[in-house]
Amino acid sequence: MKMAAYMIIACRIHDREKFINGYGKAVPQLVEEYGGEYLVVAPGAILLEGKLEGYNSVAISRWPSKDHALKFWQSKRYEEIKKLRDGLADVEVLLVEEPS
């Protein structure tokens, strides 16, 4: 039985308007096509501990499985969309699967 997976993304955005109008508008449809759904997309995260100072924009998406998320992440289409954030944001991405 495949377990749901979650992609957790923390961003330090340098140009919010360009980031949102480019990458931010292009990626949601592709996430949906690969079976993902956003649970949280929000600025204003507060660092309580660690080294992600300034990474205050967060997105969390849920996927039917880790395989679905990886197919999205490794797709040619996402590779092209990802270029839209070049120079606009520093990004840290984690993928975690629900425990069985």
Coordinates of N, CA and C in Angstrom, one line a residue:
M1 N 0.8 -1.2 0.0 CA 0.0 0.0 0.0 C 0.9 1.2 0.0
K2 N 0.7 2.1 -1.0 CA 1.5 3.3 -1.1 C 0.9 4.4 -0.1
M3 N 1.8 5.1 0.5 CA 1.5 6.1 1.5 C 1.6 7.5 0.9
A4 N 0.8 8.4 1.4 CA 0.9 9.8 0.9 C 2.2 10.3 1.2
A5 N 2.6 11.3 0.4 CA 3.9 11.9 0.6 C 3.7 13.5 0.6
Y6 N 4.6 14.2 1.2 CA 4.5 15.6 1.3 C 5.8 16.3 0.9
M7 N 5.6 17.3 0.0 CA 6.8 18.1 -0.4 C 6.7 19.4 0.4
I8 N 7.8 19.7 1.1 CA 7.9 20.9 1.9 C 9.0 21.8 1.3
I9 N 8.5 23.0 1.0 CA 9.4 23.9 0.3 C 9.5 25.2 1.1
A10 N 10.8 25.6 1.4 CA 11.0 26.9 2.0 C 11.8 27.8 1.1
C11 N 11.3 29.0 0.9 CA 11.9 29.9 -0.1 C 12.3 31.2 0.6
R12 N 13.5 31.7 0.1 CA 13.9 33.1 0.4 C 13.7 33.8 -1.0
I13 N 12.6 34.6 -1.1 CA 12.3 35.2 -2.4 C 12.9 36.6 -2.5
H14 N 13.6 36.8 -3.6 CA 14.3 38.1 -3.8 C 13.4 39.1 -4.5
D15 N 12.6 38.6 -5.4 CA 11.7 39.5 -6.2 C 10.3 38.8 -6.2
R16 N 9.5 39.1 -5.2 CA 8.2 38.4 -5.0 C 7.3 38.5 -6.2
E17 N 7.2 39.7 -6.8 CA 6.3 40.0 -7.9 C 6.7 39.1 -9.1
K18 N 7.9 39.1 -9.5 CA 8.4 38.3 -10.6 C 8.2 36.8 -10.3
F19 N 8.5 36.4 -9.1 CA 8.4 35.0 -8.7 C 7.0 34.5 -8.8
I20 N 6.1 35.3 -8.3 CA 4.6 34.9 -8.3 C 4.0 35.0 -9.7
N21 N 4.4 36.0 -10.4 CA 3.8 36.1 -11.8 C 4.4 35.2 -12.8
G22 N 5.5 34.6 -12.5 CA 6.1 33.6 -13.4 C 5.9 32.2 -12.9
Y23 N 6.9 31.8 -12.1 CA 6.8 30.5 -11.5 C 5.5 30.2 -10.7
G24 N 5.1 31.1 -9.9 CA 3.9 30.9 -9.1 C 2.7 30.7 -9.9
K25 N 2.6 31.2 -11.1 CA 1.4 31.0 -11.9 C 1.5 29.7 -12.7
A26 N 2.7 29.3 -13.0 CA 2.9 28.2 -13.9 C 2.9 26.8 -13.2
V27 N 3.3 26.8 -12.0 CA 3.5 25.4 -11.4 C 2.2 24.8 -10.8
P28 N 1.2 25.5 -10.3 CA 0.1 24.8 -9.7 C -0.7 23.8 -10.6
Q29 N -0.8 24.2 -11.9 CA -1.5 23.3 -12.8 C -0.8 22.0 -13.0
L30 N 0.6 22.1 -13.1 CA 1.4 20.9 -13.3 C 1.4 20.0 -12.0
V31 N 1.4 20.6 -10.9 CA 1.3 19.9 -9.6 C 0.0 19.1 -9.6
E32 N -1.1 19.7 -10.0 CA -2.4 19.0 -10.1 C -2.4 17.9 -11.1
E33 N -1.8 18.1 -12.2 CA -1.7 17.0 -13.3 C -1.0 15.8 -12.8
Y34 N 0.0 16.0 -11.9 CA 0.7 14.8 -11.4 C 0.1 14.3 -10.1
G35 N -1.1 14.8 -9.7 CA -1.8 14.2 -8.6 C -1.5 14.9 -7.3
G36 N -0.8 16.0 -7.3 CA -0.5 16.8 -6.1 C -1.6 17.8 -5.8
E37 N -1.6 18.2 -4.5 CA -2.4 19.4 -4.2 C -1.7 20.2 -3.1
Y38 N -1.8 21.5 -3.2 CA -1.2 22.4 -2.2 C -2.1 22.4 -1.0
L39 N -1.4 22.3 0.2 CA -2.1 22.4 1.5 C -1.8 23.8 2.0
V40 N -0.6 24.3 1.8 CA -0.2 25.6 2.3 C 0.7 26.3 1.3
V41 N 0.4 27.5 1.0 CA 1.3 28.4 0.2 C 1.2 29.7 0.8
A42 N 2.2 30.1 1.6 CA 2.1 31.3 2.4 C 3.4 32.0 2.7
P43 N 3.5 33.3 2.7 CA 4.7 34.0 3.3 C 4.5 34.1 4.8
G44 N 5.5 34.6 5.4 CA 5.3 34.9 6.8 C 5.7 33.8 7.8
A45 N 6.4 32.8 7.3 CA 6.9 31.7 8.2 C 7.9 32.3 9.2
I46 N 7.9 31.8 10.4 CA 8.9 32.3 11.4 C 9.8 31.2 11.8
L47 N 11.1 31.5 11.6 CA 12.1 30.5 12.0 C 12.3 30.4 13.5
L48 N 12.0 29.2 14.0 CA 12.1 29.0 15.4 C 13.5 28.4 15.8
E49 N 14.1 27.7 14.9 CA 15.4 27.1 15.1 C 16.0 26.7 13.8
G50 N 17.3 26.7 13.7 CA 17.9 26.2 12.5 C 18.6 27.3 11.7
K51 N 18.9 27.0 10.4 CA 19.7 27.9 9.6 C 19.0 28.4 8.4
L52 N 17.7 28.4 8.4 CA 17.0 28.9 7.2 C 16.5 30.3 7.4
E53 N 17.4 31.2 8.0 CA 17.0 32.6 8.2 C 16.7 33.2 6.8
G54 N 15.5 33.9 6.8 CA 15.1 34.6 5.6 C 14.2 33.7 4.7
Y55 N 14.1 32.4 5.0 CA 13.3 31.5 4.2 C 11.9 31.5 4.8
N56 N 11.2 32.6 4.5 CA 9.9 32.8 5.2 C 8.7 32.6 4.4
S57 N 8.9 32.1 3.1 CA 7.8 31.7 2.3 C 7.8 30.2 2.2
V58 N 6.6 29.5 2.5 CA 6.6 28.1 2.6 C 5.4 27.6 1.7
A59 N 5.7 26.4 1.1 CA 4.6 25.7 0.4 C 4.7 24.2 0.8
I60 N 3.6 23.7 1.1 CA 3.5 22.3 1.4 C 2.4 21.6 0.5
S61 N 2.8 20.6 -0.2 CA 1.9 19.9 -1.1 C 1.8 18.4 -0.7
R62 N 0.6 17.9 -0.9 CA 0.4 16.4 -0.6 C 0.3 15.7 -2.0
W63 N 0.9 14.5 -2.0 CA 0.9 13.7 -3.2 C 0.4 12.3 -2.8
P64 N -0.2 11.6 -3.8 CA -0.7 10.2 -3.5 C 0.4 9.3 -3.1
S65 N 1.6 9.5 -3.5 CA 2.8 8.7 -3.1 C 4.1 9.5 -3.4
K66 N 5.2 8.9 -2.9 CA 6.5 9.5 -3.2 C 6.8 9.4 -4.7
D67 N 6.3 8.3 -5.3 CA 6.6 8.2 -6.8 C 5.9 9.3 -7.6
H68 N 4.7 9.6 -7.2 CA 4.0 10.7 -7.9 C 4.7 12.0 -7.8
A69 N 5.2 12.3 -6.6 CA 6.0 13.6 -6.4 C 7.3 13.6 -7.2
L70 N 7.9 12.4 -7.2 CA 9.2 12.4 -7.9 C 9.0 12.4 -9.4
K71 N 7.9 11.9 -9.9 CA 7.6 12.0 -11.4 C 7.4 13.4 -11.7
F72 N 6.7 14.2 -10.9 CA 6.5 15.6 -11.1 C 7.9 16.3 -11.1
W73 N 8.6 16.1 -10.0 CA 9.9 16.8 -9.8 C 10.9 16.5 -10.9
Q74 N 10.9 15.3 -11.5 CA 11.8 14.9 -12.5 C 11.3 15.1 -13.9
S75 N 10.1 15.6 -14.1 CA 9.5 15.8 -15.4 C 10.2 16.9 -16.2
K76 N 10.2 16.7 -17.5 CA 10.8 17.8 -18.4 C 10.0 19.1 -18.3
R77 N 8.7 19.0 -18.1 CA 7.9 20.2 -18.0 C 8.2 21.0 -16.7
Y78 N 8.4 20.3 -15.6 CA 8.8 21.0 -14.4 C 10.2 21.6 -14.5
E79 N 11.1 20.8 -15.2 CA 12.5 21.3 -15.4 C 12.4 22.7 -16.1
E80 N 11.5 22.9 -17.1 CA 11.4 24.2 -17.8 C 10.7 25.2 -16.8
I81 N 9.7 24.8 -16.1 CA 9.0 25.8 -15.2 C 10.0 26.3 -14.1
K82 N 10.8 25.3 -13.6 CA 11.7 25.7 -12.5 C 12.7 26.8 -13.0
K83 N 13.0 26.9 -14.2 CA 13.9 28.0 -14.7 C 13.3 29.4 -14.5
L84 N 11.9 29.4 -14.3 CA 11.3 30.7 -14.1 C 11.6 31.3 -12.7
R85 N 12.2 30.5 -11.8 CA 12.5 31.1 -10.5 C 14.0 31.4 -10.4
D86 N 14.8 31.0 -11.4 CA 16.2 31.3 -11.4 C 16.5 32.8 -11.1
G87 N 17.4 33.0 -10.0 CA 17.8 34.3 -9.6 C 16.7 35.0 -8.8
L88 N 15.5 34.5 -8.7 CA 14.4 35.2 -8.0 C 14.2 34.6 -6.6
A89 N 14.7 33.4 -6.3 CA 14.5 32.8 -5.0 C 15.6 31.8 -4.7
D90 N 15.9 31.6 -3.4 CA 16.7 30.5 -2.9 C 15.7 29.5 -2.4
V91 N 15.8 28.2 -2.7 CA 14.8 27.3 -2.4 C 15.4 26.0 -1.7
E92 N 14.8 25.6 -0.7 CA 15.1 24.3 0.0 C 13.9 23.4 -0.1
V93 N 14.1 22.1 -0.5 CA 12.9 21.2 -0.8 C 13.2 19.9 -0.1
L94 N 12.1 19.4 0.6 CA 12.2 18.1 1.3 C 11.0 17.3 0.8
L95 N 11.1 16.0 0.7 CA 10.0 15.1 0.3 C 10.0 14.1 1.4
V96 N 8.9 13.9 2.0 CA 8.7 12.9 3.1 C 7.5 12.1 2.9
E97 N 7.6 10.8 3.2 CA 6.4 9.9 3.0 C 5.8 9.6 4.4
E98 N 4.5 9.5 4.4 CA 3.8 9.2 5.7 C 4.3 7.9 6.2
P99 N 4.5 7.7 7.5 CA 4.9 6.4 8.0 C 3.7 5.4 7.9
S100 N 4.1 4.2 7.7 CA 3.0 3.2 7.5 C 2.6 2.6 8.9

